PDB file of C-alpha atoms in Angstrom:
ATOM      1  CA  UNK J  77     142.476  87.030  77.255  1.00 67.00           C
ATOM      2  CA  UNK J  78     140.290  86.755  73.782  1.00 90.00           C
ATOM      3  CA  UNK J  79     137.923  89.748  74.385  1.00 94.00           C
ATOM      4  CA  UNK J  80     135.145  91.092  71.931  1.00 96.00           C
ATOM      5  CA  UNK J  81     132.657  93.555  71.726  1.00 97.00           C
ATOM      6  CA  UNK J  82     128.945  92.701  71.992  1.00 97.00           C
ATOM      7  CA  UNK J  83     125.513  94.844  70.537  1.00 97.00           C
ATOM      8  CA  UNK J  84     122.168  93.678  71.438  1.00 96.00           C
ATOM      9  CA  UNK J  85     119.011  96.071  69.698  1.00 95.00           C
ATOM     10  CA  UNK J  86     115.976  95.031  70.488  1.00 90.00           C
ATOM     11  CA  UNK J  87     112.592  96.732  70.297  1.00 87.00           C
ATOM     12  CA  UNK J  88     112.715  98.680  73.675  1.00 89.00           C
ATOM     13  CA  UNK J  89     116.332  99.222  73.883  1.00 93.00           C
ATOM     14  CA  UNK J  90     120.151  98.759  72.919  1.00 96.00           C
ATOM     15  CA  UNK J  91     122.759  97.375  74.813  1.00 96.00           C
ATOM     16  CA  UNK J  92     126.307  96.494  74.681  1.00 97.00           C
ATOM     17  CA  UNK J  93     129.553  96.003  76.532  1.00 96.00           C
ATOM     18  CA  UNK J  94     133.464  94.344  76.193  1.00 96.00           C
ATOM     19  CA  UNK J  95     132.950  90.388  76.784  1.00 96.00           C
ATOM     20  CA  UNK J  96     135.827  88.385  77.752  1.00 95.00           C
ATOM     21  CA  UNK J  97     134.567  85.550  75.410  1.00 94.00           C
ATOM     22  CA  UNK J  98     136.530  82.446  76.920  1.00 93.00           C
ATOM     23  CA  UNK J  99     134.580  82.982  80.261  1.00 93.00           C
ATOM     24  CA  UNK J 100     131.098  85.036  78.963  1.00 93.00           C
ATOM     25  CA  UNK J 101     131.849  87.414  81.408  1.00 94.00           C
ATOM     26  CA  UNK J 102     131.671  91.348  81.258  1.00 94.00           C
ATOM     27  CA  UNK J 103     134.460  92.992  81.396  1.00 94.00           C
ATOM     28  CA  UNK J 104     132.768  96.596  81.287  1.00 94.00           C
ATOM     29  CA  UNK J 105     129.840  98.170  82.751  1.00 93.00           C
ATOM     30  CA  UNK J 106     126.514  97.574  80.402  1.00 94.00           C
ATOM     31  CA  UNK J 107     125.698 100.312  78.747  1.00 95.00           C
ATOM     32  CA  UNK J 108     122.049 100.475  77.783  1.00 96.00           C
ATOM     33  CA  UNK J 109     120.186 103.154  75.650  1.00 97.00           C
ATOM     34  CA  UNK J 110     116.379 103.375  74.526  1.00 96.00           C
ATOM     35  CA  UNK J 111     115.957 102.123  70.765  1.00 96.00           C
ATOM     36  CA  UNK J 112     114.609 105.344  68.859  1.00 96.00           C
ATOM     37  CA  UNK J 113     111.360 105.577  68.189  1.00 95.00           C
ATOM     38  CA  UNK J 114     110.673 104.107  64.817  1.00 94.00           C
ATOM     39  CA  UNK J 115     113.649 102.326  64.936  1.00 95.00           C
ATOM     40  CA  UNK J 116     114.944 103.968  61.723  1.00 96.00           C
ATOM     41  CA  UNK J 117     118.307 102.103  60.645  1.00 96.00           C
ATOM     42  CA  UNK J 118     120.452 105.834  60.746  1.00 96.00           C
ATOM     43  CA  UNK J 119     118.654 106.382  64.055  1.00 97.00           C
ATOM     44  CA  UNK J 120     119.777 102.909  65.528  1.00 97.00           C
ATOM     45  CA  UNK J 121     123.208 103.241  64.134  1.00 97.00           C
ATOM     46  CA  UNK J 122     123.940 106.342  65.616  1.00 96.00           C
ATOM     47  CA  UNK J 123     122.880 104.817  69.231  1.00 97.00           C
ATOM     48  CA  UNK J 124     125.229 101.958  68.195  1.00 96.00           C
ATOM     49  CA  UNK J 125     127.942 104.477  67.766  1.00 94.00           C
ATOM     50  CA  UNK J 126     127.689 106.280  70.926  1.00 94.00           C
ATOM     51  CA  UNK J 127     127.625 102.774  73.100  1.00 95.00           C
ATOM     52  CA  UNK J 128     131.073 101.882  71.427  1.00 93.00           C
ATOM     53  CA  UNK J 129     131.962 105.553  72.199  1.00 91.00           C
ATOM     54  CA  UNK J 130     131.810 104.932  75.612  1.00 91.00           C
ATOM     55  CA  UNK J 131     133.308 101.883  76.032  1.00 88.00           C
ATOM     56  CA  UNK J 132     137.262 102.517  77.061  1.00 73.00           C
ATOM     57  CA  UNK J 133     140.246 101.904  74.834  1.00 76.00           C
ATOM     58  CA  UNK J 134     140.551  98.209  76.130  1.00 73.00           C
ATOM     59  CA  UNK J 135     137.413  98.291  73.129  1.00 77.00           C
ATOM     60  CA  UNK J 136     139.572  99.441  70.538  1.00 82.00           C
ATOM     61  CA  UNK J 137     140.683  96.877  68.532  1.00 86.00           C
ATOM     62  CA  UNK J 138     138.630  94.031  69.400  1.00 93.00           C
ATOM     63  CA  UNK J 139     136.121  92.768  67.202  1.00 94.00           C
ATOM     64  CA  UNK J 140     132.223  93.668  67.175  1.00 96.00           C
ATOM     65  CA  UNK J 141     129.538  91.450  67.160  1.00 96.00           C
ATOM     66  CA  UNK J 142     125.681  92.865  66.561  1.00 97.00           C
ATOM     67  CA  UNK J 143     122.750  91.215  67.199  1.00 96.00           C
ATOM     68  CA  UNK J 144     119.195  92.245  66.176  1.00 95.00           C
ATOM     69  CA  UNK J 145     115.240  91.461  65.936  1.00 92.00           C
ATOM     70  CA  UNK J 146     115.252  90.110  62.449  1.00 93.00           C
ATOM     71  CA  UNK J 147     115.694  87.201  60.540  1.00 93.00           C
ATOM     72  CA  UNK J 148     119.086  87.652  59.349  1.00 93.00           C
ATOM     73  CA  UNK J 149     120.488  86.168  56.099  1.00 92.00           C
ATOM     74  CA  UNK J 150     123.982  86.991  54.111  1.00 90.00           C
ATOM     75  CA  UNK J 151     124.276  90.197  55.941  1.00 91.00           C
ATOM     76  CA  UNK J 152     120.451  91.631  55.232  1.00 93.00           C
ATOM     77  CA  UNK J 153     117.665  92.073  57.607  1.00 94.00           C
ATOM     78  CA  UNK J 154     114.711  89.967  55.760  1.00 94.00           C
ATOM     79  CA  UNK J 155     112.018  91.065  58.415  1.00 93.00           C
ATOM     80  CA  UNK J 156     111.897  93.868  60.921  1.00 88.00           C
ATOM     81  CA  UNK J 157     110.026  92.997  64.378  1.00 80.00           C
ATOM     82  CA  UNK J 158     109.106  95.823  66.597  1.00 83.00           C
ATOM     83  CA  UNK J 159     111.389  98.450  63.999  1.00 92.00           C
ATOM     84  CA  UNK J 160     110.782 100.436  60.939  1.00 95.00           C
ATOM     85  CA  UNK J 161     109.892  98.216  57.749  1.00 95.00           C
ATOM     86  CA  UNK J 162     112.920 100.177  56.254  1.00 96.00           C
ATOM     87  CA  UNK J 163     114.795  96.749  57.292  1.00 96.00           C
ATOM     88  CA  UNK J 164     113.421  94.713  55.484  1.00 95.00           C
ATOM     89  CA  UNK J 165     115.755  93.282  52.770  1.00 94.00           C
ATOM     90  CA  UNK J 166     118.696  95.965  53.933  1.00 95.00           C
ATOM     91  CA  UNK J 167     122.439  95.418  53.869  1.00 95.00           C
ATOM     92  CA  UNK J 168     122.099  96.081  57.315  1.00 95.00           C
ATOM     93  CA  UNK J 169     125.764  94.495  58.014  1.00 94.00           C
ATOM     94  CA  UNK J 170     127.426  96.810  55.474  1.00 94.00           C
ATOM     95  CA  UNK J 171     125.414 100.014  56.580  1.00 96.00           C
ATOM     96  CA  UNK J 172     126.902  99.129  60.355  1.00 96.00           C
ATOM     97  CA  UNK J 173     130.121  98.204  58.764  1.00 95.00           C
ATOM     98  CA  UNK J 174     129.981 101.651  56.674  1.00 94.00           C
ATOM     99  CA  UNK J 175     128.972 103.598  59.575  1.00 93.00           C
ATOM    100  CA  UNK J 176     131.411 102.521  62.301  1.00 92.00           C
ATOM    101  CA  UNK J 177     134.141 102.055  59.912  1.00 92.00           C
ATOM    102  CA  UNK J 178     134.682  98.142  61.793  1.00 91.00           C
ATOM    103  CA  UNK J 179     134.225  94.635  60.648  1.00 91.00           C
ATOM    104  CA  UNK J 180     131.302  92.841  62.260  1.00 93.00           C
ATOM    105  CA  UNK J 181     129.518  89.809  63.019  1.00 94.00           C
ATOM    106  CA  UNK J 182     125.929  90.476  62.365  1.00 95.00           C
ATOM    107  CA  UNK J 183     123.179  88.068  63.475  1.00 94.00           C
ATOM    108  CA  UNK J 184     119.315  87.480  64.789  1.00 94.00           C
ATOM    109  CA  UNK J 185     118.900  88.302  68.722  1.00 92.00           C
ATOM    110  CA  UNK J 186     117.694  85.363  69.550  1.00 92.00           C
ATOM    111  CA  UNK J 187     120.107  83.040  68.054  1.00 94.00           C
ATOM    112  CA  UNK J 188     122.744  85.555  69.831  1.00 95.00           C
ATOM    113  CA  UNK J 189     121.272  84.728  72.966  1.00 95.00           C
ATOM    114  CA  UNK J 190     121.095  81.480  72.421  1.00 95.00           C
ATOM    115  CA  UNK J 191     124.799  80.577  71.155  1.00 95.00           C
ATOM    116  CA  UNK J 192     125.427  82.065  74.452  1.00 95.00           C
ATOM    117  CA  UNK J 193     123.186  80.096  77.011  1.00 95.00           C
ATOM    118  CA  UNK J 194     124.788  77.084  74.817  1.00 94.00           C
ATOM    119  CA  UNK J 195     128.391  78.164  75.565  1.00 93.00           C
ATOM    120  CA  UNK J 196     128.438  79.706  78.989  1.00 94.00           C
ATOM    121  CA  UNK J 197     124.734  78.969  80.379  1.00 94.00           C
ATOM    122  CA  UNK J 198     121.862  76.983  80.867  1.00 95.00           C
ATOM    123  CA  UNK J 199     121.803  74.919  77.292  1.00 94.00           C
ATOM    124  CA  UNK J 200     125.762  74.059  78.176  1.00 93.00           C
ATOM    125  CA  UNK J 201     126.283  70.274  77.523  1.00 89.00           C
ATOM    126  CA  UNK J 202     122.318  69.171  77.429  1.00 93.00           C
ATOM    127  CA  UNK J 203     122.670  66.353  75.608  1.00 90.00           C
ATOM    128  CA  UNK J 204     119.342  66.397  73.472  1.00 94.00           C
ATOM    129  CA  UNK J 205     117.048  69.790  71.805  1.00 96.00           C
ATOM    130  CA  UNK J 206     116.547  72.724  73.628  1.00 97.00           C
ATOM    131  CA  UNK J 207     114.047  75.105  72.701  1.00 97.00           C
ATOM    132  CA  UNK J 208     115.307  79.288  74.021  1.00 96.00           C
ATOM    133  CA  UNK J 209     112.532  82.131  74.169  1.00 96.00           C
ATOM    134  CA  UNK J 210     113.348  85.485  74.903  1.00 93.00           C
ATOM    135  CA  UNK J 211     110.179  87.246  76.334  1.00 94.00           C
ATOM    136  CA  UNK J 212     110.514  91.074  75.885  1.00 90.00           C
ATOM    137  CA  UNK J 213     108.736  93.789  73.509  1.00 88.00           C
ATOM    138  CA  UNK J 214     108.345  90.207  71.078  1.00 90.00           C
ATOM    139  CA  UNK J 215     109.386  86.647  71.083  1.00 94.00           C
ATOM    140  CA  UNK J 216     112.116  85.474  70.146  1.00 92.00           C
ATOM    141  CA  UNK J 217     113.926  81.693  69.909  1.00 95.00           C
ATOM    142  CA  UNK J 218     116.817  79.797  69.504  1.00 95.00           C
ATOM    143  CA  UNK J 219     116.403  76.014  68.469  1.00 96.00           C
ATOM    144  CA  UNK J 220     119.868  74.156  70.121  1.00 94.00           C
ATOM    145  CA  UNK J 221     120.794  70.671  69.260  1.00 93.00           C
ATOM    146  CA  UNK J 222     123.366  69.692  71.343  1.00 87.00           C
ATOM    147  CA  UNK J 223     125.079  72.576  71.124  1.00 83.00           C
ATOM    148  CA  UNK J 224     124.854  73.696  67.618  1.00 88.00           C
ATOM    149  CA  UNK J 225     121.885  76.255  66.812  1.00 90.00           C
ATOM    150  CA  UNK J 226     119.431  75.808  63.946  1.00 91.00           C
ATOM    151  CA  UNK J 227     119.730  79.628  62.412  1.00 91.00           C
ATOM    152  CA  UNK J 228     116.515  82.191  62.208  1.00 92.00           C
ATOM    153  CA  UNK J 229     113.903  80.234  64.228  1.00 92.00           C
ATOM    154  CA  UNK J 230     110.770  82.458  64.224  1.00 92.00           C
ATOM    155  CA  UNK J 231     108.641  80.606  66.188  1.00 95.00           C
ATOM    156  CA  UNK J 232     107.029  83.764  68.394  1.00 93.00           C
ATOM    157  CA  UNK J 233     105.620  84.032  64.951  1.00 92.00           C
ATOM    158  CA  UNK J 234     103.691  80.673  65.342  1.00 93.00           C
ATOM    159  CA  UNK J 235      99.850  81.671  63.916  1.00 90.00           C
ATOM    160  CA  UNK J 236      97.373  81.125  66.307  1.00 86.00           C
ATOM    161  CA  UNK J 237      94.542  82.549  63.613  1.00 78.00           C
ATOM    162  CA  UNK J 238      92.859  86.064  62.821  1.00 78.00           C
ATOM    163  CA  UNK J 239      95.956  87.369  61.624  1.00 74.00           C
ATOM    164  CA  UNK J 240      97.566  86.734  65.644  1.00 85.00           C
ATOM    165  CA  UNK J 241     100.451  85.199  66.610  1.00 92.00           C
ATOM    166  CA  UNK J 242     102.058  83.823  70.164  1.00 94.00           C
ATOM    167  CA  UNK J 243     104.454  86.820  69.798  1.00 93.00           C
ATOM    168  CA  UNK J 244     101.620  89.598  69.800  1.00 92.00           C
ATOM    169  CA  UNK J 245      98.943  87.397  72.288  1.00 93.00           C
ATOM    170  CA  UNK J 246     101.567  86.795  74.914  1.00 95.00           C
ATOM    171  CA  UNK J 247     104.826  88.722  75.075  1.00 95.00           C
ATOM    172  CA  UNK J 248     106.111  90.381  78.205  1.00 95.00           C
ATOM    173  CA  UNK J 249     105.212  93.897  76.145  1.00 93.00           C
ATOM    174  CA  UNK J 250     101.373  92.304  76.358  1.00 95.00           C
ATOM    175  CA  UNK J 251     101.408  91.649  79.809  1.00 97.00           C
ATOM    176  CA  UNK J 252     102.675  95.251  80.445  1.00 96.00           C
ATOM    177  CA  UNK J 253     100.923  96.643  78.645  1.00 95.00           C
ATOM    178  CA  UNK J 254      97.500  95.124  79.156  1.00 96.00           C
ATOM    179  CA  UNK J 255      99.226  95.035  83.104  1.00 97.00           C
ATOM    180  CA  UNK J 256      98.311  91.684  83.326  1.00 97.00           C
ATOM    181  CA  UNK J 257      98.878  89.559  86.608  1.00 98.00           C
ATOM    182  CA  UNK J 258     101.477  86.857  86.675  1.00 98.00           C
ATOM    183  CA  UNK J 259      98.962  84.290  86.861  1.00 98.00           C
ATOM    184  CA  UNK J 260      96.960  85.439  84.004  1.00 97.00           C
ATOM    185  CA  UNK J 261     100.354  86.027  81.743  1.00 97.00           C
ATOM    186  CA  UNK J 262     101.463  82.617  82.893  1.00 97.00           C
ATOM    187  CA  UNK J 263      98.061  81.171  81.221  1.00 97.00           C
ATOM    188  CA  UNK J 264      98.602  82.604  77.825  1.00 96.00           C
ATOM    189  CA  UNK J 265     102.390  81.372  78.167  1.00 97.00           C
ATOM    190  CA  UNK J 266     101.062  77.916  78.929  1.00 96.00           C
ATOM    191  CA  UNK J 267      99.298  77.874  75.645  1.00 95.00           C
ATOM    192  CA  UNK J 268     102.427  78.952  74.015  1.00 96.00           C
ATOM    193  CA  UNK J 269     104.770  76.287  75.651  1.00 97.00           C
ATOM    194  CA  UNK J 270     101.909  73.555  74.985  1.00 96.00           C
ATOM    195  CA  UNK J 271     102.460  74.236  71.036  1.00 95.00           C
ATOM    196  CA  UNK J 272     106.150  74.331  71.367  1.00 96.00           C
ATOM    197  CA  UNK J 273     106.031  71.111  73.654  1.00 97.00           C
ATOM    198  CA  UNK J 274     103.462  69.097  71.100  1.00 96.00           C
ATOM    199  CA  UNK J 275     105.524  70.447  67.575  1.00 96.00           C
ATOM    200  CA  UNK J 276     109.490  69.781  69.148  1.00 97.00           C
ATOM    201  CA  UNK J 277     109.051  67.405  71.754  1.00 97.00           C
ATOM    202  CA  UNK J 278     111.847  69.560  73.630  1.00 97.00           C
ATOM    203  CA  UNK J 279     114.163  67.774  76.469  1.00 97.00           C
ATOM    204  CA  UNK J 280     114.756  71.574  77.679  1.00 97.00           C
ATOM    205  CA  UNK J 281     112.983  74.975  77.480  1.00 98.00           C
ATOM    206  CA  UNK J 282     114.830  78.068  78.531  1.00 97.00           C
ATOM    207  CA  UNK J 283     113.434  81.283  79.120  1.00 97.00           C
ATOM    208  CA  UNK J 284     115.486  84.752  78.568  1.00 94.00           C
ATOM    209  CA  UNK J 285     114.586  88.466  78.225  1.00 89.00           C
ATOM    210  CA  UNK J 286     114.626  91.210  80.601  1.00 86.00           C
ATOM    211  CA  UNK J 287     111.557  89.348  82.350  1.00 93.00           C
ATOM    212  CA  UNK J 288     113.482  86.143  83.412  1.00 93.00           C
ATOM    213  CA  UNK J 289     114.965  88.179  86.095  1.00 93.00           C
ATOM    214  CA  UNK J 290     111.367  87.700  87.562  1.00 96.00           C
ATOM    215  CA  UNK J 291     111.160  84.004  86.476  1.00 96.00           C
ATOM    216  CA  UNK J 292     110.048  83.062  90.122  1.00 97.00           C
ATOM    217  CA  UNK J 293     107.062  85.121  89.931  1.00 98.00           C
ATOM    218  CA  UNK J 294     105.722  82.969  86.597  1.00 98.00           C
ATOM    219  CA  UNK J 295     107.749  79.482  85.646  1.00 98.00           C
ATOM    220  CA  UNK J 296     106.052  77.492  88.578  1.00 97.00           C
ATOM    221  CA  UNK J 297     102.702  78.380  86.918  1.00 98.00           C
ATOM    222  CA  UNK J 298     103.127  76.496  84.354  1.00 98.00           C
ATOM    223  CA  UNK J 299     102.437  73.051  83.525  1.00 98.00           C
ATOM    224  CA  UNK J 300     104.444  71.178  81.181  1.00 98.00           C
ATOM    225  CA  UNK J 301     106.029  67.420  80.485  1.00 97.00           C
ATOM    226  CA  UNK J 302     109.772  69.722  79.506  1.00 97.00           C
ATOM    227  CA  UNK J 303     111.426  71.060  82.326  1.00 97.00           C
ATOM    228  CA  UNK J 304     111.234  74.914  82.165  1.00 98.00           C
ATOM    229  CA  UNK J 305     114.464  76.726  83.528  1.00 97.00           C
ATOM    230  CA  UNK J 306     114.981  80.586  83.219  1.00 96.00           C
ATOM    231  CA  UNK J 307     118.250  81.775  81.425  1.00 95.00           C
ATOM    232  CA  UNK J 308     121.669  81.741  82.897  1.00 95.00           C
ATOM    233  CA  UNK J 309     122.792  84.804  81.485  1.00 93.00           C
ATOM    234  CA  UNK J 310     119.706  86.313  81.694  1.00 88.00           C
ATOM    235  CA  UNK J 311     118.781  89.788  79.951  1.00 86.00           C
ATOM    236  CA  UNK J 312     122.994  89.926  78.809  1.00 92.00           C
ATOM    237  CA  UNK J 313     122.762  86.535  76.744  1.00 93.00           C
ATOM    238  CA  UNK J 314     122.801  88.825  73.680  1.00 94.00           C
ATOM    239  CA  UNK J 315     125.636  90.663  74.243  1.00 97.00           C
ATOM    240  CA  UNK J 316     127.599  87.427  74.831  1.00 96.00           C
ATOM    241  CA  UNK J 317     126.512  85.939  72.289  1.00 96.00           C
ATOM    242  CA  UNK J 318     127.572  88.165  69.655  1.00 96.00           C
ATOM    243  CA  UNK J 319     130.296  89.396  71.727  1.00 96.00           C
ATOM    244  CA  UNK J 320     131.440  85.337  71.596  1.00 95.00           C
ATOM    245  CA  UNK J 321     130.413  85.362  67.727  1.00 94.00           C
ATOM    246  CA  UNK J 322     132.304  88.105  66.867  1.00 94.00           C
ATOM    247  CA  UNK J 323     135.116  86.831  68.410  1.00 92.00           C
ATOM    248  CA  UNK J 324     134.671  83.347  66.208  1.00 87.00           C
ATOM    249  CA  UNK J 325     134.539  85.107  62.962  1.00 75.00           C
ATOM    250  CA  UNK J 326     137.849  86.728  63.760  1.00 77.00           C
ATOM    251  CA  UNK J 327     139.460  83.648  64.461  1.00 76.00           C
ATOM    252  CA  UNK J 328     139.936  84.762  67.989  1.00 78.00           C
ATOM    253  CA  UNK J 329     137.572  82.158  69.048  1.00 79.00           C
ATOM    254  CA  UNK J 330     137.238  78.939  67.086  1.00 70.00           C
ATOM    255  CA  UNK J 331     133.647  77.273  67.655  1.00 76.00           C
ATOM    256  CA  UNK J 332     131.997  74.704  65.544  1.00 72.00           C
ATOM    257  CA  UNK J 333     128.860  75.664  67.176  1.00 71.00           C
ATOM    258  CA  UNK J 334     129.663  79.435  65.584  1.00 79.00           C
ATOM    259  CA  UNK J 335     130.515  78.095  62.380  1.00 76.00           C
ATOM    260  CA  UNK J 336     127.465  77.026  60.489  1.00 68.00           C
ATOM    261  CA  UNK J 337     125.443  80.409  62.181  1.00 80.00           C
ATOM    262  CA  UNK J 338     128.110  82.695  61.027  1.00 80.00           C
ATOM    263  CA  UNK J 339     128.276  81.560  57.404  1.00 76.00           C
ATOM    264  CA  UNK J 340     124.137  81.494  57.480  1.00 73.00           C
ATOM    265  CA  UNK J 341     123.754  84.883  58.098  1.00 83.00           C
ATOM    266  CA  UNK J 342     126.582  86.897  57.496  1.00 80.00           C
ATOM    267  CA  UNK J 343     127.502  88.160  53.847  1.00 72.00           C
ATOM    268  CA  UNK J 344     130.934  87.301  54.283  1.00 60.00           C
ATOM    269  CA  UNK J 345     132.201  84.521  56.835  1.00 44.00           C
ATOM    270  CA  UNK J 346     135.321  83.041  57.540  1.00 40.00           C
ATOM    271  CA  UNK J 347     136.787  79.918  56.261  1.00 40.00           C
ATOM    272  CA  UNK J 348     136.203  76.872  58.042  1.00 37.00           C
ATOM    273  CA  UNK J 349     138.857  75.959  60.895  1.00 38.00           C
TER     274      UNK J 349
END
């Protein structure tokens, strides 16, 4: 059984847990902490360290994949969304590297979680472009052409004018914390999806983040031409997907769909299979 380890920071919080990658299944418990406040890099590392801590010796030895809210390019952090601004332009795969004494796989969030729906979920054999979003403290997004994922999509970034953009006007963090009603997130969303719809001309949309676990409450509000389906792996897509990418740049896992998203963001990558 090919199994790796997968870390998912986001904004809010940090997860991770032992994948068996040939299935995308957990093999452990999650293990979820709260992201620091600031999100300083030491501060987030040391979380990381204490989430592999606890993870039993089945962890050991098996390779590590990271995943986090930044565009992600040879190994360094080239924008920090909902973390310190100490990320931007950082080694951050050699300070993890450094700090945990491991190899890993380091990569965006959203492409994490996306590489995942493509392999075990939702985006698995659609024959034509899929557009992911995960909704959580921002947006983020995966662009998946049948089944190989266009690295660093930023489009929760999208400008909508005065200095706004879709990931600050209608994340799930804005409907908490403005503790809007379904219905009234749902109508900022369908502006959102609109855009998307009328730029990408999308044959699917999927929708991840902690919030998809509600999808029911929100999806049939909207109105759109693309089918709209919630994530298979819901709020865990990240920790399979770099669990699953990790697992590829150890040649434990072979993917072509890994390839070309390893060697974009990583500062090493492996040789082509």
């Amino acid at each position: 059984m090919a199994q790796a380890i997968g870390i998912d920071i986001g904004g809010t919080g940090i997860k991770g847990g032992l994948v068996d990658v040939t299935t995308g299944e957990l093999l452990s418990d999650r293990i979820k902490r709260p992201t620091p406040e600031g999100g300083e890099p030491d501060d987030i590392v040391e979380v990381v360290h204490s989430i592999l801590a606890e993870l039993d010796d089945r962890a050991a030895d098996a390779p590590i994949g990271v995943c986090f809210p930044a565009i992600v390019r040879g190994g360094r952090t080239m924008s920090a969304a909902n973390v310190s601004k100490k990320w931007v332009g950082l080694a951050a795969e050699q300070l993890f590297e450094r700090a945990l004494a491991r190899d890993i796989t380091f990569v965006n969030d959203a492409d994490a979680a996306g590489y995942a729906e493509s392999e075990f979920g939702a985006a698995k054999d659609v024959d034509g472009l899929v557009l992911m979003t995960t909704l959580g403290t921002g947006i983020g997004s995966a662009i998946i052409y049948r089944n190989l994922l266009v690295p660093n999509a930023e489009l929760g970034h999208l400008d909508i004018g005065d200095k706004v953009d879709y990931e600050t006007h209608a994340s799930n963090a804005v409907r908490e914390r403005k503790e809007l009603s379904w219905k009234r997130w749902a109508a900022l969303l369908q502006t959102y999806y609109e855009k998307l719809e009328f730029l990408f001309s999308p044959d699917l949309f999927i929708v991840g983040g902690g919030v998809s676990k509600h999808s029911e409450e929100f999806l049939p509000l909207l109105d759109l031409a693309t089918p709209i389906v919630p994530a298979a792996l819901r709020n865990n897509a990240g920790i399979l997907g770099a669990a699953a990418l990790a697992a590829h740049g150890s040649g434990d896992r072979p993917s072509v769909g890994a390839e070309h998203l390893v060697r974009a963001t990583n500062e090493t990558a492996p040789p082509a299979s």
